[in-house]
Short mmCIF file of C-alpha atoms in Angstrom, two decimals:
data_model
loop_
_atom_site.label_atom_id
_atom_site.label_comp_id
_atom_site.label_asym_id
_atom_site.label_seq_id
_atom_site.Cartn_x
_atom_site.Cartn_y
_atom_site.Cartn_z
CA UNK A 27 22.09 -6.61 10.91
CA UNK A 28 21.41 -5.00 7.64
CA UNK A 29 19.56 -2.02 8.16
CA UNK A 30 16.96 -0.14 5.94
CA UNK A 31 14.09 2.24 6.69
CA UNK A 32 11.77 -0.65 5.94
CA UNK A 33 12.19 -3.63 8.38
CA UNK A 34 11.69 -6.82 7.95
CA UNK A 35 11.39 -9.89 10.42
CA UNK A 36 11.72 -13.28 9.49
CA UNK A 37 8.96 -15.17 11.38
CA UNK A 38 9.21 -18.72 9.57
CA UNK A 39 12.20 -19.96 7.74
CA UNK A 40 11.57 -23.66 7.47
CA UNK A 41 9.61 -25.86 5.18
CA UNK A 42 6.32 -27.99 5.02
CA UNK A 43 8.03 -30.53 7.52
CA UNK A 44 7.81 -29.77 11.24
CA UNK A 45 11.07 -28.33 12.60
CA UNK A 46 12.00 -27.83 16.26
CA UNK A 47 13.62 -24.53 15.58
CA UNK A 48 11.96 -23.27 12.33
CA UNK A 49 8.45 -22.79 11.78
CA UNK A 50 6.87 -22.47 8.38
CA UNK A 51 6.90 -19.59 5.96
CA UNK A 52 6.00 -16.15 7.40
CA UNK A 53 7.61 -12.69 7.15
CA UNK A 54 6.90 -9.22 8.63
CA UNK A 55 7.47 -6.09 7.02
CA UNK A 56 7.25 -2.88 8.69
CA UNK A 57 7.45 0.61 7.72
CA UNK A 58 6.41 4.03 9.43
CA UNK A 59 2.90 3.49 8.44
CA UNK A 60 2.29 -0.25 7.46
CA UNK A 61 2.45 -3.38 8.99
CA UNK A 62 2.15 -6.19 6.25
CA UNK A 63 2.52 -10.06 6.74
CA UNK A 64 4.03 -12.13 3.58
CA UNK A 65 2.77 -15.65 4.11
CA UNK A 66 1.24 -16.91 7.05
CA UNK A 67 2.32 -20.67 7.49
CA UNK A 68 1.92 -22.85 10.72
CA UNK A 69 3.70 -21.08 13.85
CA UNK A 70 3.90 -17.62 12.26
CA UNK A 71 1.29 -16.31 14.77
CA UNK A 72 3.53 -17.96 17.71
CA UNK A 73 6.67 -16.06 16.38
CA UNK A 74 4.39 -12.66 16.07
CA UNK A 75 3.70 -12.99 19.92
CA UNK A 76 7.09 -13.65 20.75
CA UNK A 77 8.08 -10.26 19.23
CA UNK A 78 5.12 -8.79 21.17
CA UNK A 79 3.53 -7.71 17.78
CA UNK A 80 0.42 -5.43 18.16
CA UNK A 81 -2.13 -7.38 16.22
CA UNK A 82 -4.55 -4.46 16.00
CA UNK A 83 -1.64 -2.66 14.08
CA UNK A 84 -1.87 -5.12 11.19
CA UNK A 85 -2.66 -3.74 7.79
CA UNK A 86 -2.45 -6.42 5.07
CA UNK A 87 -1.62 -9.75 4.46
CA UNK A 88 -0.03 -11.20 1.30
CA UNK A 89 -0.34 -15.00 0.34
CA UNK A 90 2.05 -16.04 -2.30
CA UNK A 91 0.12 -19.49 -2.92
CA UNK A 92 -1.96 -21.87 -1.33
CA UNK A 93 0.37 -24.66 -0.22
CA UNK A 94 -0.45 -25.14 3.56
CA UNK A 95 2.94 -24.09 4.76
CA UNK A 96 2.23 -20.79 3.59
CA UNK A 97 -1.17 -19.95 4.78
CA UNK A 98 -2.28 -22.55 7.50
CA UNK A 99 -2.47 -19.84 10.20
CA UNK A 100 -4.56 -17.43 8.53
CA UNK A 101 -7.88 -18.52 10.27
CA UNK A 102 -6.12 -18.45 13.45
CA UNK A 103 -5.14 -14.95 12.51
CA UNK A 104 -8.65 -14.03 12.11
CA UNK A 105 -9.57 -15.37 15.35
CA UNK A 106 -6.75 -13.40 17.05
CA UNK A 107 -7.67 -10.11 15.42
CA UNK A 108 -11.27 -10.48 16.55
CA UNK A 109 -10.24 -11.67 20.02
CA UNK A 110 -7.70 -8.45 20.09
CA UNK A 111 -10.38 -5.97 19.21
CA UNK A 112 -9.32 -5.17 15.77
CA UNK A 113 -11.72 -2.76 14.43
CA UNK A 114 -10.77 -1.95 10.76
CA UNK A 115 -10.64 -3.58 7.24
CA UNK A 116 -7.89 -6.26 6.86
CA UNK A 117 -6.52 -6.33 3.09
CA UNK A 118 -5.70 -9.71 1.68
CA UNK A 119 -3.81 -10.35 -1.48
CA UNK A 120 -3.05 -13.48 -3.19
CA UNK A 121 -3.62 -15.30 -6.63
CA UNK A 122 -7.04 -15.46 -7.98
CA UNK A 123 -7.91 -18.47 -6.20
CA UNK A 124 -7.93 -16.50 -2.96
CA UNK A 125 -11.72 -15.85 -3.31
CA UNK A 126 -12.69 -19.50 -3.46
CA UNK A 127 -10.15 -20.60 -0.62
CA UNK A 128 -11.53 -17.69 1.84
CA UNK A 129 -15.08 -18.53 1.13
CA UNK A 130 -14.57 -22.31 1.77
CA UNK A 131 -12.69 -21.26 4.87
CA UNK A 132 -15.33 -18.79 6.01
CA UNK A 133 -18.56 -20.12 5.04
CA UNK A 134 -17.94 -23.96 5.17
CA UNK A 135 -15.30 -24.80 7.56
CA UNK A 136 -15.37 -21.77 10.17
CA UNK A 137 -18.77 -19.93 9.65
CA UNK A 138 -18.71 -18.44 13.22
CA UNK A 139 -15.66 -16.25 12.08
CA UNK A 140 -17.25 -14.96 8.79
CA UNK A 141 -18.57 -11.86 9.89
CA UNK A 142 -16.04 -11.12 12.65
CA UNK A 143 -13.36 -9.38 10.58
CA UNK A 144 -14.15 -7.19 7.44
CA UNK A 145 -11.68 -8.23 4.54
CA UNK A 146 -10.96 -6.48 1.46
CA UNK A 147 -9.91 -9.33 -0.96
CA UNK A 148 -7.79 -8.39 -3.83
CA UNK A 149 -6.96 -11.40 -6.44
CA UNK A 150 -3.46 -10.39 -7.91
CA UNK A 151 -2.98 -10.44 -11.75
CA UNK A 152 0.54 -11.34 -12.96
CA UNK A 153 2.29 -8.14 -13.04
CA UNK A 154 -0.05 -6.25 -11.28
CA UNK A 155 1.31 -3.36 -8.80
CA UNK A 156 -0.76 -2.86 -5.36
CA UNK A 157 -0.25 0.08 -2.96
CA UNK A 158 -0.47 -0.23 0.90
CA UNK A 159 0.17 2.74 2.62
CA UNK A 160 3.65 4.06 1.92
CA UNK A 161 4.40 0.51 0.34
CA UNK A 162 4.35 -0.55 -3.55
CA UNK A 163 4.05 -4.23 -4.21
CA UNK A 164 4.38 -5.65 -7.54
CA UNK A 165 4.04 -9.71 -8.41
CA UNK A 166 5.18 -12.06 -10.80
CA UNK A 167 4.29 -15.86 -11.50
CA UNK A 168 7.16 -18.18 -10.16
CA UNK A 169 8.02 -21.52 -11.34
CA UNK A 170 6.64 -23.97 -8.52
CA UNK A 171 5.00 -27.22 -9.89
CA UNK A 172 1.48 -26.67 -10.86
CA UNK A 173 0.67 -24.29 -8.26
CA UNK A 174 0.01 -20.62 -8.79
CA UNK A 175 2.64 -18.96 -6.84
CA UNK A 176 3.60 -15.27 -6.63
CA UNK A 177 7.08 -13.52 -6.06
CA UNK A 178 6.67 -10.07 -4.50
CA UNK A 179 8.64 -6.92 -5.04
CA UNK A 180 7.83 -4.60 -2.01
CA UNK A 181 9.23 -1.31 -2.08
CA UNK A 182 9.04 1.94 -0.19
CA UNK A 183 10.91 5.54 -0.87
CA UNK A 184 14.06 4.00 0.39
CA UNK A 185 14.43 0.56 -0.27
CA UNK A 186 13.32 -2.58 -2.22
CA UNK A 187 12.87 -6.11 -1.04
CA UNK A 188 12.02 -9.13 -3.19
CA UNK A 189 10.59 -12.20 -1.95
CA UNK A 190 10.70 -15.25 -4.05
CA UNK A 191 8.39 -17.47 -2.44
CA UNK A 192 8.76 -20.92 -3.47
CA UNK A 193 10.22 -21.35 -7.00
CA UNK A 194 12.69 -23.05 -8.89
CA UNK A 195 15.20 -20.68 -11.12
CA UNK A 196 12.87 -18.40 -12.99
CA UNK A 197 13.74 -15.61 -15.47
CA UNK A 198 10.51 -13.76 -14.32
CA UNK A 199 11.79 -13.66 -10.71
CA UNK A 200 15.05 -12.49 -11.39
CA UNK A 201 13.75 -9.64 -13.75
CA UNK A 202 11.54 -8.58 -11.26
CA UNK A 203 14.33 -8.63 -8.48
CA UNK A 204 16.68 -6.56 -10.31
CA UNK A 205 17.65 -3.50 -8.57
CA UNK A 206 16.46 -5.14 -5.22
CA UNK A 207 18.48 -4.09 -1.95
CA UNK A 208 17.52 -7.35 -0.41
CA UNK A 209 16.79 -10.66 -1.89
CA UNK A 210 14.96 -13.12 0.04
CA UNK A 211 15.03 -16.35 -1.95
CA UNK A 212 14.10 -19.93 -1.16
CA UNK A 213 16.86 -22.85 -0.68
CA UNK A 214 14.94 -25.68 -0.26
CA UNK A 215 17.42 -28.55 -0.86
CA UNK A 216 21.14 -29.24 -1.67
CA UNK A 217 22.61 -29.51 -5.23
CA UNK A 218 21.88 -32.95 -6.79
CA UNK A 219 19.03 -34.60 -8.37
CA UNK A 220 15.61 -33.32 -7.77
CA UNK A 221 12.23 -32.63 -9.55
CA UNK A 222 12.52 -29.87 -12.01
CA UNK A 223 10.65 -26.75 -11.72
CA UNK A 224 9.95 -26.81 -7.90
CA UNK A 225 12.54 -25.58 -5.41
CA UNK A 226 16.09 -23.97 -5.90
CA UNK A 227 19.41 -25.29 -4.70
CA UNK A 228 22.46 -23.47 -3.70
CA UNK A 229 24.22 -24.01 -7.03
CA UNK A 230 21.32 -22.35 -8.64
CA UNK A 231 21.08 -19.26 -6.22
CA UNK A 232 24.53 -18.62 -6.79
CA UNK A 233 23.78 -18.08 -10.49
CA UNK A 234 20.63 -16.24 -9.63
CA UNK A 235 22.41 -13.88 -7.37
CA UNK A 236 24.85 -12.97 -9.74
CA UNK A 237 22.25 -11.67 -12.12
CA UNK A 238 20.26 -9.86 -9.43
CA UNK A 239 23.23 -8.26 -7.65
CA UNK A 240 21.51 -7.37 -4.19
CA UNK A 241 23.40 -6.00 -1.36
CA UNK A 242 21.80 -8.86 0.66
CA UNK A 243 20.66 -12.24 -0.05
CA UNK A 244 18.95 -13.91 2.55
CA UNK A 245 18.12 -17.73 2.28
CA UNK A 246 14.66 -19.06 3.56
CA UNK A 247 12.39 -22.20 3.17
CA UNK A 248 15.65 -23.88 4.29
CA UNK A 249 15.34 -27.72 4.64
CA UNK A 250 17.29 -29.50 7.83
CA UNK A 251 19.74 -30.91 5.14
CA UNK A 252 20.39 -27.26 3.88
CA UNK A 253 20.88 -25.98 7.40
CA UNK A 254 23.18 -29.09 8.29
CA UNK A 255 25.54 -27.88 5.50
CA UNK A 256 25.29 -24.12 6.26
CA UNK A 257 28.77 -23.28 5.91
CA UNK A 258 29.57 -24.85 2.83
CA UNK A 259 26.21 -23.37 1.32
CA UNK A 260 27.04 -19.95 2.45
CA UNK A 261 30.47 -20.40 1.24
CA UNK A 262 29.46 -21.69 -2.44
CA UNK A 263 27.20 -18.72 -2.89
CA UNK A 264 29.38 -16.05 -1.39
CA UNK A 265 31.97 -17.11 -3.95
CA UNK A 266 29.89 -15.83 -6.85
CA UNK A 267 28.91 -12.58 -5.44
CA UNK A 268 29.70 -9.29 -3.47
CA UNK A 269 26.64 -9.47 -1.73
CA UNK A 270 26.55 -10.27 2.02
CA UNK A 271 24.82 -13.69 2.25
CA UNK A 272 22.94 -15.30 5.37
CA UNK A 273 20.81 -18.11 5.98
CA UNK A 274 17.67 -16.59 7.82
CA UNK A 275 16.93 -17.99 11.16
CA UNK A 276 13.50 -17.40 12.74
CA UNK A 277 12.94 -13.81 14.28
CA UNK A 278 16.18 -12.53 12.25
CA UNK A 279 15.56 -8.91 11.24
CA UNK A 280 17.07 -7.61 8.10
#
């Protein structure tokens, strides 16, 4: 296990398709003072329950974009917080449409939850840095079709982690990732013909990790075909970097 002061638990490492061993996207970032979720796709709450997470300790949720596999457990989270006696404001960050998204969910779809949990909603401007306790979080826009999607650089005093979210190879993401100790990057499909500007393949990721030069590269958002070809994928990328390269599993700690 790669240890830093900042502890990251990969809660969901799969894609938008159901998988018997990987739920949808989500990660828990913990420091001495903060408990922060990065994305909250379907199944993430169950993974939190598996690690006996104290839901009342949660400080913030960052939603990188509004494809359902990155945000579909959010309203279930609010129900869980309400029933757990959560008694503080929850900070929620995301691209600008987060305000309309939350209004539609709370006021129209689930009005009974609208007043149960106080939310401090913060739409993220591209390049903005926000502070959550002892964490500093900077975002940039990724390259993911037409969806406004944000990569997140999360720092404490001792370490830096970069969450790519969903993206094709992006110079903006590479630039934000420079100097990161841990690069958590999607690898949605194998090399070969695929739509441009949506996701990243192993060959593309090998070139990205050369530029970023992290100490640890953790692949996530991995499809069944990538998982089935695990050994060759990891060998292909490892041949281009001195970084330790791992394929994330649900509940893996980094």
